[in-house]
Structures are given as structure tokens and as C-alpha cells.
Coordinates of C-alpha atoms in Angstrom, one line a residue:
Chain A
M1 CA 18.1 59.3 4.0
E2 CA 15.7 56.4 4.7
S3 CA 14.8 56.0 8.4
T4 CA 12.7 53.5 10.3
Q5 CA 10.1 56.1 11.2
S6 CA 6.9 55.2 9.3
V7 CA 5.2 58.0 7.4
I8 CA 2.5 55.8 5.9
T9 CA 0.9 52.9 7.7
I10 CA -1.9 50.8 6.2
R11 CA -3.7 48.2 8.2
N12 CA -6.3 45.7 6.8
L13 CA -7.3 48.1 4.1
V14 CA -10.3 47.2 1.9
K15 CA -11.6 49.5 -0.7
S16 CA -14.6 48.7 -2.8
F17 CA -16.7 50.6 -5.3
P18 CA -20.3 50.1 -6.3
M19 CA -20.5 48.6 -9.8
G20 CA -24.0 48.1 -11.0
N21 CA -25.7 45.8 -8.4
R22 CA -22.6 44.5 -6.8
E23 CA -19.4 45.8 -5.2
F24 CA -16.1 45.8 -7.0
V25 CA -13.3 45.2 -4.5
A26 CA -10.3 47.2 -5.7
L27 CA -8.1 46.7 -2.6
N28 CA -8.4 43.7 -0.3
G29 CA -6.5 43.3 3.0
I30 CA -3.6 45.6 2.4
N31 CA -1.1 45.9 5.2
M32 CA 2.1 47.9 4.7
Q33 CA 4.3 50.6 6.0
V34 CA 6.4 53.2 4.2
A35 CA 9.3 54.6 6.1
H36 CA 10.5 58.2 6.0
G37 CA 12.7 58.8 3.0
E38 CA 11.8 55.7 1.0
F39 CA 11.8 55.7 -2.8
S40 CA 9.2 53.0 -3.3
G41 CA 6.7 52.0 -5.8
L42 CA 3.4 50.2 -6.2
V43 CA 3.9 48.0 -9.2
G44 CA 1.3 46.0 -11.1
P45 CA -0.9 45.8 -14.2
S46 CA -3.8 48.0 -14.9
G47 CA -6.7 47.4 -12.5
S48 CA -4.4 46.0 -9.8
G49 CA -5.4 48.9 -7.4
K50 CA -2.2 51.0 -7.6
T51 CA -3.9 54.4 -8.2
T52 CA -6.7 53.6 -5.7
L53 CA -4.1 53.0 -3.0
L54 CA -2.3 56.2 -4.0
N55 CA -5.5 58.2 -3.8
L56 CA -6.2 56.8 -0.3
V57 CA -2.8 57.7 0.9
G58 CA -3.3 61.1 -0.7
T59 CA -6.5 61.6 1.3
L60 CA -8.5 62.0 -1.9
D61 CA -10.6 58.9 -1.1
L62 CA -11.8 57.1 2.0
P63 CA -11.2 53.5 2.9
T64 CA -14.2 51.1 3.0
E65 CA -12.6 49.1 5.8
G66 CA -9.3 49.2 7.7
E67 CA -7.0 52.1 8.3
V68 CA -4.7 54.4 6.4
L69 CA -2.4 56.5 8.6
V70 CA -0.5 59.3 7.0
L71 CA 1.9 61.0 9.3
D72 CA -0.1 59.5 12.2
Q73 CA -3.4 60.9 10.9
S74 CA -6.1 58.4 10.0
V75 CA -7.4 59.3 6.5
G76 CA -10.8 57.8 7.3
H77 CA -11.4 60.1 10.2
L78 CA -10.2 63.4 8.8
S79 CA -12.6 66.2 8.0
Q80 CA -12.5 67.6 4.5
K81 CA -10.7 70.7 5.9
K82 CA -8.1 68.7 7.8
A83 CA -7.5 66.4 4.8
A84 CA -7.0 69.4 2.6
R85 CA -4.5 70.9 5.1
L86 CA -2.6 67.6 5.1
R87 CA -2.5 67.6 1.3
S88 CA -1.5 71.2 1.2
Q89 CA 1.4 70.9 3.7
E90 CA 2.6 67.3 3.6
I91 CA 1.7 65.7 0.4
G92 CA 2.8 66.5 -3.1
F93 CA 1.2 65.0 -6.2
I94 CA 2.7 64.2 -9.6
F95 CA 0.2 62.9 -12.2
Q96 CA 0.5 61.0 -15.4
T97 CA -1.0 63.8 -17.4
F98 CA 0.9 66.5 -15.5
N99 CA -2.3 68.3 -14.5
L100 CA -0.9 71.8 -14.8
L101 CA -3.3 74.6 -14.6
P102 CA -3.5 75.6 -18.3
V103 CA -4.0 79.4 -17.9
Y104 CA -1.1 79.8 -15.5
S105 CA 2.6 80.2 -16.4
A106 CA 5.1 77.6 -15.1
F107 CA 6.0 80.1 -12.3
E108 CA 2.3 80.5 -11.3
N109 CA 1.7 76.7 -11.4
V110 CA 4.6 76.2 -9.0
E111 CA 3.4 79.1 -6.9
F112 CA -0.1 77.7 -6.6
P113 CA 0.4 75.4 -3.5
L114 CA 2.1 78.2 -1.7
L115 CA -0.7 80.6 -2.4
I116 CA -3.1 78.0 -0.8
Q117 CA -0.7 77.9 2.2
K118 CA -0.9 81.8 2.3
M119 CA 2.8 82.1 2.3
G120 CA 4.2 85.6 2.1
A121 CA 5.1 87.0 -1.3
E122 CA 8.9 87.3 -0.9
K123 CA 9.3 83.8 0.7
R124 CA 7.0 82.4 -1.9
K125 CA 8.9 83.9 -4.8
K126 CA 12.2 82.5 -3.5
A127 CA 10.7 79.0 -3.0
V128 CA 9.3 79.0 -6.5
V129 CA 12.6 80.1 -8.0
D130 CA 14.4 77.4 -6.0
A131 CA 12.0 74.7 -7.1
L132 CA 12.3 75.7 -10.7
E133 CA 16.1 75.7 -10.4
W134 CA 15.9 72.2 -9.0
V135 CA 14.2 71.0 -12.1
G136 CA 16.3 73.2 -14.4
L137 CA 13.4 75.3 -15.7
T138 CA 14.2 78.9 -14.5
D139 CA 14.3 80.0 -18.2
K140 CA 10.8 78.7 -18.8
A141 CA 9.2 80.4 -15.8
R142 CA 7.0 82.6 -17.9
S143 CA 5.9 79.9 -20.3
K144 CA 2.4 78.5 -20.2
P145 CA 2.0 74.7 -20.2
A146 CA 0.9 74.8 -23.9
Q147 CA 4.3 76.2 -24.7
L148 CA 6.2 73.5 -22.9
S149 CA 7.2 70.0 -24.0
G150 CA 5.9 66.9 -22.2
G151 CA 9.1 66.5 -20.3
E152 CA 9.2 70.2 -19.3
C153 CA 5.5 70.0 -18.2
Q154 CA 6.4 67.0 -15.9
R155 CA 9.4 68.9 -14.5
V156 CA 7.1 71.8 -13.7
A157 CA 4.7 69.3 -12.0
I158 CA 7.7 68.0 -10.0
A159 CA 8.7 71.6 -9.0
R160 CA 5.0 72.2 -8.0
A161 CA 5.1 69.0 -5.8
I162 CA 8.5 69.9 -4.1
V163 CA 8.0 73.6 -3.7
K164 CA 6.2 73.3 -0.4
K165 CA 8.8 70.7 0.8
P166 CA 6.3 68.0 1.6
E167 CA 7.0 64.9 3.6
I168 CA 5.5 62.6 0.9
I169 CA 5.3 62.8 -2.9
L170 CA 2.8 60.5 -4.6
A171 CA 3.6 60.0 -8.3
D172 CA 1.0 58.2 -10.4
E173 CA 2.6 56.9 -13.6
P174 CA 4.8 60.0 -13.9
T175 CA 6.6 58.8 -17.0
A176 CA 3.7 57.3 -18.9
N177 CA 3.5 60.2 -21.3
L178 CA 7.2 60.8 -21.7
D179 CA 9.9 59.4 -24.0
A180 CA 12.8 57.3 -22.6
E181 CA 15.2 60.2 -22.4
N182 CA 12.8 62.5 -20.6
S183 CA 11.7 59.6 -18.3
H184 CA 15.2 59.1 -17.1
H185 CA 15.8 62.8 -16.7
I186 CA 12.6 63.1 -14.6
L187 CA 13.4 60.0 -12.5
K188 CA 17.0 61.2 -11.8
T189 CA 15.6 64.5 -10.7
M190 CA 13.1 62.8 -8.3
L191 CA 15.8 60.5 -7.0
S192 CA 18.1 63.4 -6.2
I193 CA 15.2 65.2 -4.5
N194 CA 14.7 62.1 -2.4
R195 CA 18.3 61.8 -1.5
E196 CA 19.0 65.5 -0.8
M197 CA 15.7 66.5 0.8
G198 CA 14.7 63.2 2.3
T199 CA 11.3 63.3 0.7
T200 CA 9.4 60.1 0.7
F201 CA 8.3 59.0 -2.7
L202 CA 5.6 56.5 -3.5
F203 CA 5.0 55.7 -7.1
A204 CA 2.2 53.9 -8.9
T205 CA 3.7 52.4 -12.1
H206 CA 4.1 49.5 -14.4
D207 CA 6.9 51.2 -16.4
E208 CA 10.1 49.2 -16.3
K209 CA 12.2 52.4 -16.4
V210 CA 10.6 53.6 -13.2
I211 CA 11.0 50.2 -11.5
G212 CA 14.7 50.4 -12.2
Y213 CA 15.0 53.4 -10.0
L214 CA 12.9 52.1 -7.1
G215 CA 14.4 51.2 -3.7
R216 CA 11.4 49.1 -2.8
I217 CA 8.9 47.4 -5.1
I218 CA 5.5 46.5 -3.7
K219 CA 3.8 44.3 -6.3
L220 CA 0.0 44.5 -6.4
V221 CA -2.1 41.9 -8.1
D222 CA -6.0 42.0 -8.1
G223 CA -6.0 44.4 -5.1
R224 CA -3.6 42.4 -2.9
I225 CA 0.1 42.7 -2.2
A226 CA 1.7 39.9 -4.1
S227 CA 5.3 40.7 -3.1
D228 CA 7.1 43.5 -1.2
E229 CA 10.9 43.6 -1.7
K230 CA 13.7 46.1 -1.2
V231 CA 16.1 46.7 -3.9
Q232 CA 19.7 47.7 -3.5
L233 CA 20.3 50.8 -5.7
N234 CA 23.7 51.7 -7.1
Chain B
M1 CA -7.8 87.6 -0.6
I2 CA -6.1 84.5 -2.1
T3 CA -9.4 83.5 -3.7
F4 CA -9.7 86.9 -5.4
K5 CA -6.1 86.8 -6.6
L6 CA -6.6 83.3 -8.0
A7 CA -9.9 84.2 -9.5
L8 CA -8.5 87.3 -11.2
R9 CA -5.5 85.2 -12.5
N10 CA -7.9 82.6 -13.9
L11 CA -10.0 85.2 -15.6
M12 CA -7.1 87.0 -17.1
G13 CA -5.6 83.7 -18.2
A14 CA -8.8 82.7 -20.0
G15 CA -8.2 85.7 -22.3
L16 CA -10.8 86.4 -25.0
R17 CA -13.5 84.3 -23.4
T18 CA -13.4 86.5 -20.3
W19 CA -13.3 89.7 -22.3
L20 CA -16.2 88.8 -24.4
N21 CA -18.3 88.0 -21.3
I22 CA -17.2 91.3 -19.7
L23 CA -18.0 93.2 -22.8
V24 CA -21.5 91.7 -23.0
L25 CA -22.1 92.4 -19.3
S26 CA -20.8 95.9 -19.5
L27 CA -23.2 96.6 -22.4
S28 CA -26.0 95.4 -20.2
Y29 CA -24.9 97.8 -17.5
V30 CA -24.8 100.7 -19.9
V31 CA -28.1 99.8 -21.6
I32 CA -29.9 99.3 -18.3
I33 CA -28.7 102.6 -17.0
F34 CA -29.3 104.4 -20.3
L35 CA -32.9 103.1 -20.6
H36 CA -33.6 103.9 -17.0
G37 CA -32.1 107.4 -17.4
L38 CA -34.0 107.9 -20.6
L39 CA -37.3 107.0 -19.0
D40 CA -36.5 109.1 -15.9
G41 CA -35.7 112.0 -18.2
W42 CA -38.9 111.5 -20.1
N43 CA -40.9 111.4 -16.9
Q44 CA -39.2 114.4 -15.5
Q45 CA -39.7 116.3 -18.8
A46 CA -43.4 115.3 -19.0
K47 CA -43.9 116.6 -15.5
T48 CA -42.1 119.9 -16.1
D49 CA -44.0 120.4 -19.3
M50 CA -47.3 119.7 -17.5
I51 CA -46.4 122.4 -14.9
S52 CA -45.2 124.9 -17.6
W53 CA -48.1 124.4 -20.0
E54 CA -51.1 123.4 -18.0
T55 CA -51.1 123.1 -14.2
G56 CA -48.8 125.9 -13.1
Q57 CA -47.7 125.6 -9.4
G58 CA -51.3 125.1 -8.3
Q59 CA -54.8 126.0 -9.3
L60 CA -58.0 127.4 -7.8
W61 CA -61.1 125.8 -9.3
Q62 CA -64.5 127.2 -9.3
K63 CA -66.4 124.9 -6.9
N64 CA -68.5 123.3 -9.6
Y65 CA -65.7 122.8 -12.0
D66 CA -64.9 119.2 -12.9
P67 CA -62.8 118.6 -16.0
F68 CA -64.5 115.2 -16.5
D69 CA -68.0 116.6 -16.5
P70 CA -68.4 119.0 -19.5
I71 CA -72.2 119.3 -18.9
R72 CA -71.5 121.3 -15.7
L73 CA -69.1 123.7 -17.4
Q74 CA -72.0 126.1 -17.9
E75 CA -72.3 126.4 -14.1
S76 CA -68.6 126.5 -13.4
Y77 CA -67.6 130.2 -13.5
S78 CA -67.5 132.8 -10.8
P79 CA -66.0 136.3 -10.5
V80 CA -62.3 136.3 -9.7
P81 CA -62.1 137.1 -5.9
Q82 CA -61.1 140.6 -5.0
E83 CA -58.3 139.4 -2.7
L84 CA -56.6 137.8 -5.7
S85 CA -56.9 140.6 -8.1
S86 CA -53.5 142.0 -7.2
L87 CA -51.9 138.6 -8.0
V88 CA -53.7 138.6 -11.3
R89 CA -52.4 142.1 -12.1
E90 CA -48.8 141.1 -11.1
G91 CA -49.1 138.2 -13.5
K92 CA -48.8 135.6 -10.7
L93 CA -52.3 134.2 -11.3
S94 CA -53.9 133.6 -14.6
P95 CA -57.7 133.3 -14.9
V96 CA -59.0 130.8 -17.4
L97 CA -62.6 130.6 -18.6
V98 CA -63.7 127.3 -20.1
T99 CA -66.8 126.5 -22.1
L100 CA -68.0 123.9 -24.6
A101 CA -68.1 124.9 -28.2
T102 CA -68.3 123.5 -31.7
F103 CA -65.6 124.0 -34.2
Y104 CA -66.3 123.9 -38.0
P105 CA -63.1 123.5 -39.9
E106 CA -63.8 123.4 -43.7
G107 CA -67.4 122.4 -43.1
R108 CA -66.5 119.5 -40.8
I109 CA -67.6 119.5 -37.2
Q110 CA -65.8 119.0 -33.9
S111 CA -66.7 119.5 -30.3
I112 CA -64.0 121.5 -28.5
L113 CA -63.2 123.2 -25.3
L114 CA -63.0 126.9 -25.8
K115 CA -60.7 128.5 -23.4
G116 CA -60.2 132.1 -22.6
I117 CA -56.8 133.2 -21.2
G118 CA -55.2 136.6 -20.5
T119 CA -53.1 137.7 -23.5
E120 CA -50.3 139.0 -21.2
Q121 CA -50.2 136.1 -18.8
Q122 CA -46.8 134.7 -17.9
V123 CA -47.8 131.8 -15.7
L124 CA -48.1 129.3 -18.6
E125 CA -45.9 128.9 -21.6
L126 CA -48.8 129.2 -24.0
P127 CA -47.9 131.8 -26.7
T128 CA -50.8 134.0 -25.6
S129 CA -49.1 137.2 -26.8
A130 CA -50.2 136.0 -30.3
L131 CA -53.8 136.6 -29.2
A132 CA -53.3 140.4 -28.8
G133 CA -54.1 142.9 -31.5
L134 CA -57.2 141.8 -33.5
S135 CA -60.4 143.5 -32.8
E136 CA -62.9 142.5 -35.4
E137 CA -62.1 138.8 -35.6
I138 CA -61.6 136.6 -32.6
P139 CA -57.9 135.7 -32.5
A140 CA -57.2 132.1 -31.5
I141 CA -54.2 129.8 -31.0
I142 CA -54.3 126.0 -31.3
G143 CA -51.8 123.2 -30.8
K144 CA -50.1 121.2 -33.4
R145 CA -52.2 118.1 -32.8
M146 CA -55.4 120.0 -33.1
A147 CA -54.2 121.7 -36.3
E148 CA -53.1 118.4 -37.9
T149 CA -56.3 116.6 -36.9
N150 CA -58.5 119.3 -38.4
K151 CA -56.1 120.2 -41.2
V152 CA -56.0 123.8 -40.0
Q153 CA -53.2 126.2 -40.7
A154 CA -52.2 129.6 -39.2
G155 CA -54.2 132.4 -40.8
D156 CA -57.3 130.2 -41.4
L157 CA -60.7 131.6 -40.5
I158 CA -62.9 129.0 -38.7
T159 CA -66.5 129.2 -37.6
I160 CA -67.3 128.3 -34.1
R161 CA -70.6 128.0 -32.2
W162 CA -71.2 128.3 -28.5
R163 CA -73.9 128.9 -26.0
D164 CA -73.7 131.9 -23.7
S165 CA -74.6 132.0 -20.0
E166 CA -78.1 132.8 -20.8
G167 CA -78.5 129.8 -23.0
A168 CA -78.4 131.6 -26.4
D169 CA -76.7 129.8 -29.2
L170 CA -74.2 132.0 -30.9
A171 CA -71.7 131.7 -33.7
A172 CA -68.7 133.7 -34.9
E173 CA -65.5 133.3 -36.9
L174 CA -62.1 133.1 -35.3
R175 CA -58.7 133.6 -36.9
I176 CA -56.0 131.1 -36.2
M177 CA -53.1 133.4 -35.2
K178 CA -50.5 130.7 -34.2
I179 CA -50.1 127.0 -34.1
F180 CA -48.0 126.1 -31.1
S181 CA -46.0 122.9 -30.5
C182 CA -46.5 121.4 -27.0
N183 CA -45.9 118.0 -25.4
V184 CA -49.0 118.2 -23.2
P185 CA -51.9 116.7 -25.1
T186 CA -54.5 118.2 -22.7
V187 CA -53.7 121.8 -23.7
D188 CA -53.7 120.8 -27.4
A189 CA -56.1 118.2 -28.6
G190 CA -59.6 119.5 -28.9
Q191 CA -58.8 122.9 -27.4
V192 CA -59.0 126.4 -28.8
W193 CA -57.5 129.3 -26.9
I194 CA -58.8 132.8 -27.3
P195 CA -58.4 136.0 -25.2
L196 CA -60.1 135.9 -21.8
D197 CA -62.0 139.2 -22.2
R198 CA -63.4 138.1 -25.6
L199 CA -64.7 134.8 -24.2
Q200 CA -66.1 136.6 -21.1
S201 CA -68.0 138.9 -23.4
M202 CA -69.1 136.1 -25.7
M203 CA -70.3 134.2 -22.7
K204 CA -71.8 137.3 -21.0
V205 CA -69.8 136.7 -17.8
P206 CA -67.5 139.7 -17.5
G207 CA -64.8 139.3 -14.9
E208 CA -65.5 135.6 -14.4
A209 CA -63.4 132.5 -14.7
T210 CA -63.5 128.8 -14.4
L211 CA -60.1 128.3 -12.9
L212 CA -57.1 130.3 -11.8
V213 CA -53.7 129.0 -12.7
S214 CA -51.0 130.1 -10.2
G215 CA -47.4 130.7 -10.8
Q216 CA -46.6 130.3 -7.1
E217 CA -47.4 127.5 -4.6
E218 CA -48.6 129.8 -1.8
L219 CA -52.1 131.3 -2.3
P220 CA -54.4 133.1 0.1
D221 CA -56.8 130.8 2.0
L222 CA -60.2 130.8 0.2
T223 CA -61.6 127.8 2.0
G224 CA -65.4 127.7 2.1
G225 CA -65.9 130.2 -0.8
E226 CA -66.6 129.8 -4.5
W227 CA -63.0 128.6 -5.1
V228 CA -61.3 125.4 -4.2
Y229 CA -57.5 125.1 -4.1
K230 CA -55.9 122.2 -6.0
D231 CA -52.3 121.7 -5.3
K232 CA -49.6 120.4 -7.6
K233 CA -49.8 116.9 -6.2
F234 CA -53.5 116.7 -7.1
L235 CA -53.0 118.2 -10.5
L236 CA -50.1 115.9 -11.4
A237 CA -51.8 112.8 -10.0
D238 CA -52.6 111.4 -13.4
I239 CA -49.2 111.8 -14.8
D240 CA -47.7 110.3 -11.6
Q241 CA -50.0 107.3 -12.1
V242 CA -48.8 107.0 -15.7
I243 CA -45.2 107.2 -14.6
K244 CA -45.9 104.5 -12.0
T245 CA -47.4 102.3 -14.6
K246 CA -44.5 103.0 -16.9
S247 CA -42.0 102.1 -14.2
V248 CA -43.5 98.6 -14.0
G249 CA -42.8 98.2 -17.7
T250 CA -39.3 99.6 -17.2
S251 CA -38.7 97.1 -14.4
V252 CA -39.7 94.2 -16.7
M253 CA -37.2 95.5 -19.3
Y254 CA -34.6 95.8 -16.5
V255 CA -35.2 92.2 -15.5
V256 CA -35.1 91.0 -19.1
L257 CA -31.7 92.7 -19.8
L258 CA -30.4 91.4 -16.5
L259 CA -31.5 87.9 -17.3
L260 CA -29.7 88.1 -20.7
A261 CA -26.5 89.2 -19.0
M262 CA -26.9 86.5 -16.3
L263 CA -27.5 83.9 -18.9
A264 CA -24.0 84.7 -20.3
I265 CA -22.4 84.3 -16.9
F266 CA -24.4 81.1 -16.1
D267 CA -23.4 79.5 -19.5
T268 CA -19.8 80.4 -18.9
Q269 CA -19.9 78.9 -15.4
V270 CA -21.6 75.7 -16.6
L271 CA -19.1 75.3 -19.5
S272 CA -16.2 76.3 -17.2
I273 CA -17.1 73.6 -14.6
F274 CA -17.6 71.1 -17.4
R275 CA -14.4 71.8 -19.1
R276 CA -12.2 72.4 -16.1
Q277 CA -12.9 69.2 -14.1
K278 CA -9.3 68.1 -14.3
E279 CA -8.3 71.5 -13.0
I280 CA -10.8 71.2 -10.2
G281 CA -9.5 67.8 -9.2
T282 CA -5.9 69.1 -9.3
Q283 CA -6.8 72.1 -7.1
I284 CA -8.3 69.7 -4.5
A285 CA -5.2 67.5 -4.7
L286 CA -3.0 70.5 -4.2
G287 CA -4.7 71.3 -0.9
M288 CA -7.9 73.2 -1.5
T289 CA -11.2 72.0 0.0
R290 CA -14.1 71.5 -2.3
W291 CA -15.9 74.5 -0.9
Q292 CA -12.8 76.6 -1.4
V293 CA -12.9 75.6 -5.1
V294 CA -16.7 76.4 -5.2
G295 CA -15.8 79.8 -3.7
L296 CA -13.1 80.3 -6.3
F297 CA -15.4 79.6 -9.2
T298 CA -18.1 81.8 -7.7
V299 CA -15.7 84.7 -7.2
E300 CA -14.6 84.1 -10.8
G301 CA -18.1 84.5 -12.0
A302 CA -18.9 87.4 -9.8
M303 CA -15.7 89.1 -10.9
H304 CA -17.1 89.3 -14.4
A305 CA -19.5 91.8 -13.0
V306 CA -16.8 93.8 -11.2
L307 CA -14.6 94.0 -14.3
A308 CA -17.7 94.7 -16.5
A309 CA -18.6 97.6 -14.2
L310 CA -15.1 99.0 -14.6
L311 CA -15.2 98.6 -18.4
A312 CA -18.7 100.1 -18.5
A313 CA -17.4 103.1 -16.5
V314 CA -14.6 103.6 -19.0
Y315 CA -16.8 103.9 -22.1
G316 CA -20.3 104.3 -20.5
I317 CA -19.7 107.4 -18.4
P318 CA -18.6 109.6 -21.3
L319 CA -21.2 108.1 -23.6
L320 CA -24.1 108.6 -21.1
M321 CA -22.9 112.0 -20.0
F322 CA -22.8 113.1 -23.7
G323 CA -26.3 111.8 -24.2
A324 CA -27.6 113.6 -21.1
K325 CA -26.0 116.9 -22.4
V326 CA -27.1 116.9 -26.0
G327 CA -30.3 114.9 -25.5
I328 CA -31.6 111.9 -27.4
P329 CA -33.6 112.8 -30.5
M330 CA -37.0 111.2 -30.7
P331 CA -38.4 110.0 -34.0
Q332 CA -40.8 112.6 -35.6
G333 CA -44.4 111.7 -35.4
T334 CA -44.4 110.0 -32.0
D335 CA -46.6 112.7 -30.7
T336 CA -49.3 111.8 -33.2
M337 CA -49.4 108.3 -31.7
G338 CA -50.7 109.8 -28.5
L339 CA -47.3 109.9 -26.7
A340 CA -46.5 113.1 -25.0
I341 CA -42.9 113.2 -26.1
S342 CA -40.6 116.1 -27.1
D343 CA -38.2 116.2 -30.0
K344 CA -35.4 115.4 -27.6
I345 CA -35.3 113.6 -24.3
F346 CA -32.5 114.5 -21.9
P347 CA -31.8 111.4 -19.8
V348 CA -31.4 111.8 -16.1
Y349 CA -28.9 109.5 -14.3
G350 CA -29.1 109.4 -10.6
A351 CA -26.3 108.1 -8.4
G352 CA -28.9 105.8 -6.8
L353 CA -29.7 104.3 -10.2
V354 CA -26.1 103.6 -11.1
L355 CA -25.3 102.2 -7.6
L356 CA -28.4 100.1 -7.5
T357 CA -27.7 98.6 -11.0
V358 CA -24.1 97.8 -10.0
I359 CA -25.2 96.1 -6.7
I360 CA -28.0 94.2 -8.4
V361 CA -25.8 92.9 -11.2
L362 CA -23.1 92.0 -8.7
I363 CA -25.4 90.1 -6.4
T364 CA -27.2 88.4 -9.2
S365 CA -24.0 87.4 -11.0
T366 CA -22.6 86.0 -7.7
V367 CA -25.8 83.9 -7.2
V368 CA -25.8 82.8 -10.8
S369 CA -22.1 81.8 -10.5
F370 CA -22.7 80.0 -7.3
I371 CA -25.6 77.8 -8.5
P372 CA -23.6 75.8 -11.1
S373 CA -20.4 75.9 -8.9
R374 CA -22.2 73.9 -6.2
K375 CA -21.7 70.9 -8.4
I376 CA -18.0 70.9 -7.5
A377 CA -18.8 70.1 -3.9
R378 CA -20.4 66.8 -5.1
M379 CA -17.5 65.9 -7.4
N380 CA -15.3 62.9 -6.7
P381 CA -11.8 64.4 -6.8
T382 CA -10.2 61.1 -8.0
E383 CA -12.4 61.1 -11.0
A384 CA -12.0 64.9 -11.6
I385 CA -8.2 64.6 -11.6
K386 CA -8.5 62.3 -14.6
G387 CA -10.9 64.7 -16.3
K388 CA -13.7 62.2 -16.2
I389 CA -17.1 63.9 -16.8
Q390 CA -19.3 63.7 -13.7

């Protein structure tokens, strides 16, 4: 599914945060491109800048210097409204702690991004059922997050990310709170989504299990890209 | 529409917390409307009683008569005009003669207003028929307050002293025929009512009166003569002023109740925003703008008021209607504290009061919900996603 068409382009990216009287540079001189359909990951120890980079690609943060282009749109120049629209239509998020809305059922959680898109009721229902089928949770549609296991919660989060058929899915440590079995289950699901739907995945992880599934490993150390290599998957 | 749907979903999902808030707010609605209705009912009753017991639909005052100047009472009577005698005969106009007197109940002494009124009059609700019959003693009726203050009972014989129109000091005994209960202090406290013809003869002013109480608003024009017309608006000016003053007090109570209800919403909102930072961050990540999230939280808060109005309607309407039908019993003895209050007050609920209360609560709760929600607009979504307190 991978093509040469770039969905993410990063040029000379610098991101710094004020820390007391000085600036902490989280990302320094990042240049990279992610092609459509890639199953790639930002790998590195804590504090290496993985999540910061993911947040910038996800239009949740703004670059200090340089440029982040997502689907040819410069993150630094997007209005809040346009950034929200980009997230709503083209970017799916999967978080380490699932971040499901606690008072909603699994069905309602998956439905949420489509409600924001103002999709019609019938189309919405079909899309939610399809997404839940993808992750094998149709029988848990009415369950609230508190009634689900960690693995099930993350599968609901994956369904929520894919339901709107985004171009890019950003997954921040998606297996950090899961056991090995659930981790593999989740990763296989995401890989099959990548292969069948052509969705681009960008992970932030330091979990070896995840790294084993990645088609491209971008290693970050102290806010810089230390290595960037493609891996041949079986 | 989506915001309303999501807000309702969030509220319903919050379960007991939502229902507790809604219950508190609905109680505020009902209590505010009830208290307002009670005071409106009290005011309306007080005015009706004033008209029925004292003012009638209007009065003609002898030109020298001034209720606040007892010294001039001796100069404040004139013959009832000829052109009004038919109205008097038809019972549409009731002459009243007023003079100062001294009352000696069981050896004590009290200054009173001695009032003469027709025994067959039907303009005022005073039980004047009780004054008919006696010929040797002077029959009198007094109010409950007057009786209690002077420890007088029906059947008692009381000495009174008065001065006639020629300045002679006279005394006689009068028999208390009836003690009436009335909510209007000005026809009760310090007043003794006797038959008009007896007082006219005691005062040596046959056919004369101090004022004429009318049962109808239209009276012949007597401008320029001995009599001055006082309309209902003038006669009720004092009570209108009291009502106006009371309504300021009511408004204060209204605001206090409203503030209590709003405090509940404000607290819920602040707590909600504090607890739901991760949710807020997630909503932004899923494609909502910050101001959309602010809107969602504001609508959530305001929706408390809408749901509370519905809940209040469910139990409040039957409850308030029942109260308005059977009346609210007032504690005994309130009238001795100087309050003109009947045994029961029948609350009056106007559509305006209900509508205004709902609108005010709705607007205030929206504002109160919006104020803490503005914080969301300043949140850093990347921190909020992690649930970090900002």
C-alpha cells in the first residue's frame, strides 16, 4: 500500500519550551518525510521528543521554527478552526491511556468523531458498526469503558481512530498499558488496517513489541534523528 | 444541534451527579415561584380586604377631613348632599361619622376613634347588622385586635367619653355586641363602631357625616362643594407603597435563592473542568476546536436549568396548584405582630412570573456555566490529553 506520495513533510523543525529562565529544546533540526501508507515509528527513550513530534504532526502544537506539512498544509499557519478540521477529517489518534470518554458507551465513543463531522445518522451508524467489527467488539458496543478490559479499551480507541477513515493515524505508546497478548492483538489489527485501508501509521514508542511490527524505524535521541531505516516485514 | 446532543449525552452519562444538581435547581425554581406567588397572593388579598373593609370603591371626604389630623375631626362633618341621598338609600353609599373619644375598659383609659355607620349598609364587610336592635344602651362592634389589646369580650359594657359639636363633654356606656375578625388594622385597632344615627345624635349633628364610602367607582361630580372625591388609587396608595417596599425584599430573596442555585452549577462546572481535562484534550484531538468545547461545557451547564425546569414542572405544577386552591395556612398570632395577614393565603401564580423565572434561571445558569468554561480556551491540549492539571 505504501506509495511515494508524502503525507507528512518536516523541514528544519525546532521545538522548544520555556523551562524556568531558559528554553528547553525538545526537537532540534528534524527533517523527514512520511509516505502515504507507511507503517512507521518514532523510537527512542523517554524525553527524546517522540510525543512532541507526534503532537506537532497532529496539529495539537505549533513548531518554534521550521515547517511541518501534513497533507500539504503547514501546521504552523493553520487557524484553530482549520487545524481542528484537519484533525477531524484526516488524523486519527490512539493514546497510551486510551482516552475514551468515560460516560459514553463503546458505540458512542466510536461515533463521537463522526458527530463532530456532522455525518448523517444512518451513515454514521453503519460506519460505527463497521469499525467495531474491524476490531472485533460488536458484542461490547453498549459497554462503558469502565466495563471493558485494557485491551478492549484500546480496540475501541482504534475503532474510534479508523471510523472516519483518516489518512493518518498517530499512535502514542499504544501498547504501554497492555499485556503482551493484547499488545500483539492490537498491533496485528493496526497492521491489517494499514494494509487493507492504506492508512498511514506513525507510532511513538520504545516498546520492542511495537518495533517488531514497524516498516520504518526513525530513532530519536535528544530531539534529533539518530537513524532512519526501513525494515522488511514478513 | 450536535452540541446539544453531546451535552445531553454527557449529562445523562454523569448520572447521579447530574440528577442531584437538577433536583437542587428544580427546588429553587419551585421555591422562587412559590414565594413570589405567596407574596403576590398576600398583596392581592391585602388590597381586596382593604377595599372590602375600609375603602370601598372610592370615598367622598368632607373637605376638612384628614385622617392624620385628629384635632380637625371636630370640624370635619357636613350634611350628606341631597343628590347622593338616593345612593345612600339604595345602599350604594355608606355615610360614616368619625369623632375622637375615650374608652374606659375596666378602669383603664384609651383614646379611640368612634365611628358611626349605618346598620343596614352593604358597602363594607363590617358586621353592622349586629348594631341593630338595642335602644337603651349604645350597641358597638370592635375588632379582634382592639378586643385583645383592651381585654374586652362580647357582651361587656364599656364607658366612653366624647365631646359633642357644641363642645360639651359627655359620657355613656356602650355594649359590645360583636367582636369581628378582620385583616385590616385600620378598621380594628383603636376603633369602635356604633350606629350612625346614635353617633349623630350623641354629637348633635343629625344627618351629617365625615366621609361617604362608595360601593361603586362612578359618583356624581361634587367638585367645589363640601365634599372631595378620593378614588381607589388614592385610598390604596399606602398599601401600594407597602407592597412596593415588600417587593424589594422579595427581590432580595429571589436573588439569594438564585445565587444558591447558581452556586451549585458553578461548582459543578469548575469541578467538571478540573476533573475532565483529559476528556477536553481528547475532544480537541478528535477534531473539536477549543471554543466548541467551551460551547459544549456551557450548554451542559445551561442544560441543567432546562432539565430542572422540566422536573420542576412535573412535581411543581401540581404542588403549586394545590397550594393555590386550598391556600397556605398562616401561623396563628401573626396579626398580633402588626402584620395584616389572614388565616390562609392563596398564592397567585402569573404566567409572567413563571416565564420570567425560567428565563432568568436559564440565562444566569448559561452565564455561570460559561465563566469557568472559558478556561478551556486557554488550555494546552497536549497537556490536557495527559490529564495534567493546568
